[in-house]
Short mmCIF file of C-alpha atoms and ligand atoms in Angstrom, two decimals:
data_model
loop_
_atom_site.label_atom_id
_atom_site.label_comp_id
_atom_site.label_asym_id
_atom_site.label_seq_id
_atom_site.Cartn_x
_atom_site.Cartn_y
_atom_site.Cartn_z
CA UNK A 121 110.62 65.48 123.80
CA UNK A 122 110.44 66.60 127.38
CA UNK A 123 111.95 63.37 128.57
CA UNK A 124 114.74 63.93 126.08
CA UNK A 125 115.46 67.35 127.17
CA UNK A 126 115.30 66.48 130.81
CA UNK A 127 117.91 63.68 130.23
CA UNK A 128 120.29 65.81 128.09
CA UNK A 129 119.60 63.52 125.03
CA UNK A 130 117.79 66.04 122.91
CA UNK A 131 120.81 66.60 120.41
CA UNK A 132 121.01 62.80 119.85
CA UNK A 133 117.69 62.57 118.38
CA UNK A 134 116.33 63.96 114.95
CA UNK A 135 112.86 65.27 115.23
CA UNK A 136 110.56 64.69 112.30
CA UNK A 137 107.29 66.74 112.67
CA UNK A 138 104.15 65.23 111.12
CA UNK A 139 100.44 65.51 111.39
CA UNK A 140 98.34 62.62 112.66
CA UNK A 141 94.66 62.71 112.16
CA UNK A 142 92.08 60.65 114.26
CA UNK A 143 89.36 61.30 111.66
CA UNK A 144 89.43 60.11 108.01
CA UNK A 145 92.20 58.33 106.17
CA UNK A 146 95.25 57.93 108.71
CA UNK A 147 98.57 59.35 107.72
CA UNK A 148 100.00 56.46 105.61
CA UNK A 149 103.47 57.15 106.66
CA UNK A 150 102.71 57.11 110.40
CA UNK A 151 100.55 53.81 109.82
CA UNK A 152 103.35 52.12 108.14
CA UNK A 153 105.47 52.74 111.33
CA UNK A 154 102.63 52.56 113.94
CA UNK A 155 99.81 50.34 113.00
CA UNK A 156 97.77 52.28 115.50
CA UNK A 157 98.35 55.62 113.36
CA UNK A 158 99.32 57.70 116.27
CA UNK A 159 102.45 59.63 117.22
CA UNK A 160 104.93 59.94 118.87
CA UNK A 161 107.11 57.17 117.23
CA UNK A 162 110.79 56.61 118.12
CA UNK A 163 113.17 55.03 115.67
CA UNK A 164 116.18 53.30 117.30
CA UNK A 165 118.71 51.28 115.46
CA UNK A 166 118.17 47.57 116.05
CA UNK A 167 114.62 47.79 117.38
CA UNK A 168 111.29 48.00 115.43
CA UNK A 169 109.79 51.50 115.84
CA UNK A 170 108.67 52.25 119.45
CA UNK A 171 105.21 53.74 120.00
CA UNK A 172 103.14 55.03 122.85
CA UNK A 173 104.81 57.74 125.16
CA UNK A 174 105.07 55.65 127.98
CA UNK A 175 106.95 53.02 126.24
CA UNK A 176 109.33 55.49 124.58
CA UNK A 177 109.85 57.36 128.02
CA UNK A 178 110.62 53.99 129.61
CA UNK A 179 113.15 53.35 126.78
CA UNK A 180 114.95 56.82 127.23
CA UNK A 181 114.98 56.55 130.87
CA UNK A 182 116.87 53.35 130.58
CA UNK A 183 119.49 54.94 128.38
CA UNK A 184 120.50 57.65 130.77
CA UNK A 185 122.41 57.31 133.91
CA UNK A 186 120.10 59.89 135.63
CA UNK A 187 117.18 58.21 134.23
CA UNK A 188 115.86 56.89 137.54
CA UNK A 189 115.28 60.51 138.55
CA UNK A 190 112.39 60.50 136.08
CA UNK A 191 111.18 56.92 136.87
CA UNK A 192 112.57 55.12 139.81
CA UNK A 193 113.29 51.45 139.52
CA UNK A 194 111.12 50.23 142.19
CA UNK A 195 109.19 51.09 145.20
CA UNK A 196 106.18 53.41 146.00
CA UNK A 197 107.98 56.04 144.11
CA UNK A 198 107.90 54.11 140.99
CA UNK A 199 104.34 53.53 141.26
CA UNK A 200 103.28 57.03 142.05
CA UNK A 201 105.12 58.02 138.77
CA UNK A 202 103.34 55.28 136.79
CA UNK A 203 99.99 56.17 138.34
CA UNK A 204 100.53 59.98 137.38
CA UNK A 205 101.66 58.82 133.99
CA UNK A 206 98.44 56.83 133.39
CA UNK A 207 96.27 59.70 134.77
CA UNK A 208 97.97 62.30 132.50
CA UNK A 209 97.83 59.98 129.51
CA UNK A 210 94.34 59.00 130.08
CA UNK A 211 93.29 62.53 130.56
CA UNK A 212 94.92 63.53 127.21
CA UNK A 213 93.19 60.58 125.42
CA UNK A 214 89.85 61.64 126.98
CA UNK A 215 90.46 65.15 125.85
CA UNK A 216 91.47 63.91 122.30
CA UNK A 217 88.48 61.56 121.98
CA UNK A 218 85.89 64.14 123.23
CA UNK A 219 87.11 66.64 120.60
CA UNK A 220 86.77 63.99 117.77
CA UNK A 221 83.29 63.21 119.02
CA UNK A 222 82.47 66.98 118.98
CA UNK A 223 83.84 67.19 115.45
CA UNK A 224 81.41 64.59 113.90
CA UNK A 225 78.80 65.96 111.43
CA UNK A 226 75.93 65.53 113.95
CA UNK A 227 78.03 67.46 116.70
CA UNK A 228 78.49 64.19 118.59
CA UNK A 229 76.61 61.64 120.86
CA UNK A 230 75.35 63.56 123.96
CA UNK A 231 75.84 60.59 126.22
CA UNK A 232 79.39 60.04 125.05
CA UNK A 233 80.09 63.63 125.30
CA UNK A 234 78.81 63.70 128.84
CA UNK A 235 80.83 60.64 129.76
CA UNK A 236 84.10 62.36 128.48
CA UNK A 237 83.17 65.48 130.38
CA UNK A 238 82.57 63.68 133.58
CA UNK A 239 85.88 61.98 133.39
CA UNK A 240 87.79 65.04 132.32
CA UNK A 241 86.31 66.96 135.37
CA UNK A 242 86.97 64.01 137.90
CA UNK A 243 90.73 63.88 136.62
CA UNK A 244 91.12 67.62 137.11
CA UNK A 245 89.63 67.35 140.75
CA UNK A 246 92.21 64.47 141.55
CA UNK A 247 95.14 66.58 140.14
CA UNK A 248 94.00 69.67 142.22
CA UNK A 249 93.99 67.60 145.36
CA UNK A 250 97.19 65.97 144.54
CA UNK A 251 99.03 69.12 143.34
CA UNK A 252 100.97 69.64 146.59
CA UNK A 253 102.32 65.96 146.32
CA UNK A 254 103.27 66.66 142.52
CA UNK A 255 105.63 69.34 143.92
CA UNK A 256 107.73 66.65 145.64
CA UNK A 257 109.41 65.00 142.63
CA UNK A 258 109.58 65.47 138.71
CA UNK A 259 109.28 62.55 136.65
CA UNK A 260 107.27 60.87 133.86
CA UNK A 261 104.27 61.32 135.74
CA UNK A 262 104.42 64.98 136.02
CA UNK A 263 105.57 65.19 132.44
CA UNK A 264 102.36 63.21 131.41
CA UNK A 265 100.29 65.59 133.47
CA UNK A 266 101.99 68.75 132.01
CA UNK A 267 101.17 67.31 128.39
CA UNK A 268 97.40 66.91 129.28
CA UNK A 269 97.38 70.45 130.74
CA UNK A 270 99.15 71.58 127.52
CA UNK A 271 96.27 69.64 125.61
CA UNK A 272 93.78 71.82 127.50
CA UNK A 273 95.60 75.08 126.69
CA UNK A 274 96.02 74.12 123.04
CA UNK A 275 92.59 72.79 122.26
CA UNK A 276 90.27 74.16 125.03
CA UNK A 277 91.96 77.37 125.46
CA UNK A 278 88.90 79.24 126.99
CA UNK A 279 88.10 76.50 129.52
CA UNK A 280 89.32 78.36 132.70
CA UNK A 281 90.99 75.26 134.20
CA UNK A 282 93.50 77.57 136.20
CA UNK A 283 90.83 79.52 137.91
CA UNK A 284 88.90 76.41 138.93
CA UNK A 285 92.18 74.51 140.01
CA UNK A 286 94.50 77.14 141.55
CA UNK A 287 96.77 74.86 143.39
CA UNK A 288 97.49 72.86 140.13
CA UNK A 289 97.82 76.09 138.15
CA UNK A 290 100.36 77.41 140.65
CA UNK A 291 102.32 74.09 140.31
CA UNK A 292 102.16 74.15 136.61
CA UNK A 293 103.20 77.89 136.48
CA UNK A 294 106.32 76.92 138.60
CA UNK A 295 107.41 73.89 136.60
CA UNK A 296 106.75 75.72 133.34
CA UNK A 297 110.14 77.43 134.18
CA UNK A 298 112.04 74.31 133.66
CA UNK A 299 114.47 74.60 130.60
CA UNK A 300 112.97 71.31 129.22
CA UNK A 301 109.45 72.90 129.16
CA UNK A 302 110.66 76.33 127.98
CA UNK A 303 112.42 74.66 125.00
CA UNK A 304 109.20 72.94 123.89
CA UNK A 305 106.40 75.55 123.18
CA UNK A 306 103.11 73.87 121.65
CA UNK A 307 103.09 74.42 117.98
CA UNK A 308 100.07 74.06 115.72
CA UNK A 309 101.22 72.38 112.41
CA UNK A 310 97.79 72.50 110.90
CA UNK A 311 95.93 75.74 111.66
CA UNK A 312 93.16 74.90 109.35
CA UNK A 313 92.52 71.68 111.39
CA UNK A 314 91.70 73.86 114.44
CA UNK A 315 88.17 72.59 114.68
CA UNK A 316 85.12 74.22 116.21
CA UNK A 317 85.32 75.82 119.55
CA UNK A 318 85.12 73.07 122.42
CA UNK A 319 82.55 73.73 125.04
CA UNK A 320 84.46 73.02 128.26
CA UNK A 321 83.99 75.50 130.90
CA UNK A 322 85.21 74.72 134.43
CA UNK A 323 83.84 77.85 135.81
CA UNK A 324 80.41 76.32 135.12
CA UNK A 325 80.72 73.28 137.34
N1 GSH B 109 98.82 56.68 124.30
C1 GSH B 109 99.50 57.50 123.11
C2 GSH B 109 98.49 58.44 122.66
C3 GSH B 109 98.93 59.12 121.35
C4 GSH B 109 98.11 59.97 120.64
O1 GSH B 109 96.80 59.69 120.82
N2 GSH B 109 98.62 60.67 119.76
C5 GSH B 109 97.80 61.61 118.79
C6 GSH B 109 98.49 63.04 118.78
S1 GSH B 109 97.27 64.00 118.07
C7 GSH B 109 97.65 60.91 117.54
O2 GSH B 109 98.47 60.51 117.00
N3 GSH B 109 96.30 60.75 116.97
C8 GSH B 109 95.86 60.14 115.70
C9 GSH B 109 94.98 59.16 115.89
O3 GSH B 109 94.35 58.77 117.01
O4 GSH B 109 94.72 58.33 114.82
C10 GSH B 109 100.82 57.85 123.46
O5 GSH B 109 100.87 58.42 124.54
O6 GSH B 109 101.73 57.91 122.68
#
């Protein structure tokens, strides 16, 4: 959705909100469109449903004349964007998987939880160190990182990431003023599924 807004394409797409759950029976509608059972999925005439944000972003970037602003066609700038995109998407995956593990009846496997925790902390340290470079462009990489930080605010609201990562926090506060981000506040479609409070406290580390 951020890519659509950045490229001025948002009014050409119909948004259908739905709820995906990684636990229990997958949403059958999503499963019929994406066998991985995940959102987002993009429907385009003449193509099978497109899934995985990186694939959808690449498709959208190719549609718009100014798409290369978000993902340069070649060179070090392209791989900087792809690397940040992988880092942001991977951080989000770790946060989602960690939350699933914590929600299991047993409270989760300690070794697995410690592994997710270590990876989340490591990714955040790298992002704090690279925050000055994140300022130098704005593309699919920065967007994926902002989505991961949004996941922290959404599901780990008390984790204190801003205090522990002040350079990253200042960058995030500055880019949050972009119209594409102001247009897209995070909405909880299923309040009842908020789950237990997740123990993630950057202040402790
Ligand atoms: N790498 C995928 C991750 C998508 C993803 O994990 N989406 C979550 C949103 S809550 C989901 O649909 N989870 C349901 C599931 O894992 O079954 C992407 O970037 O599109």
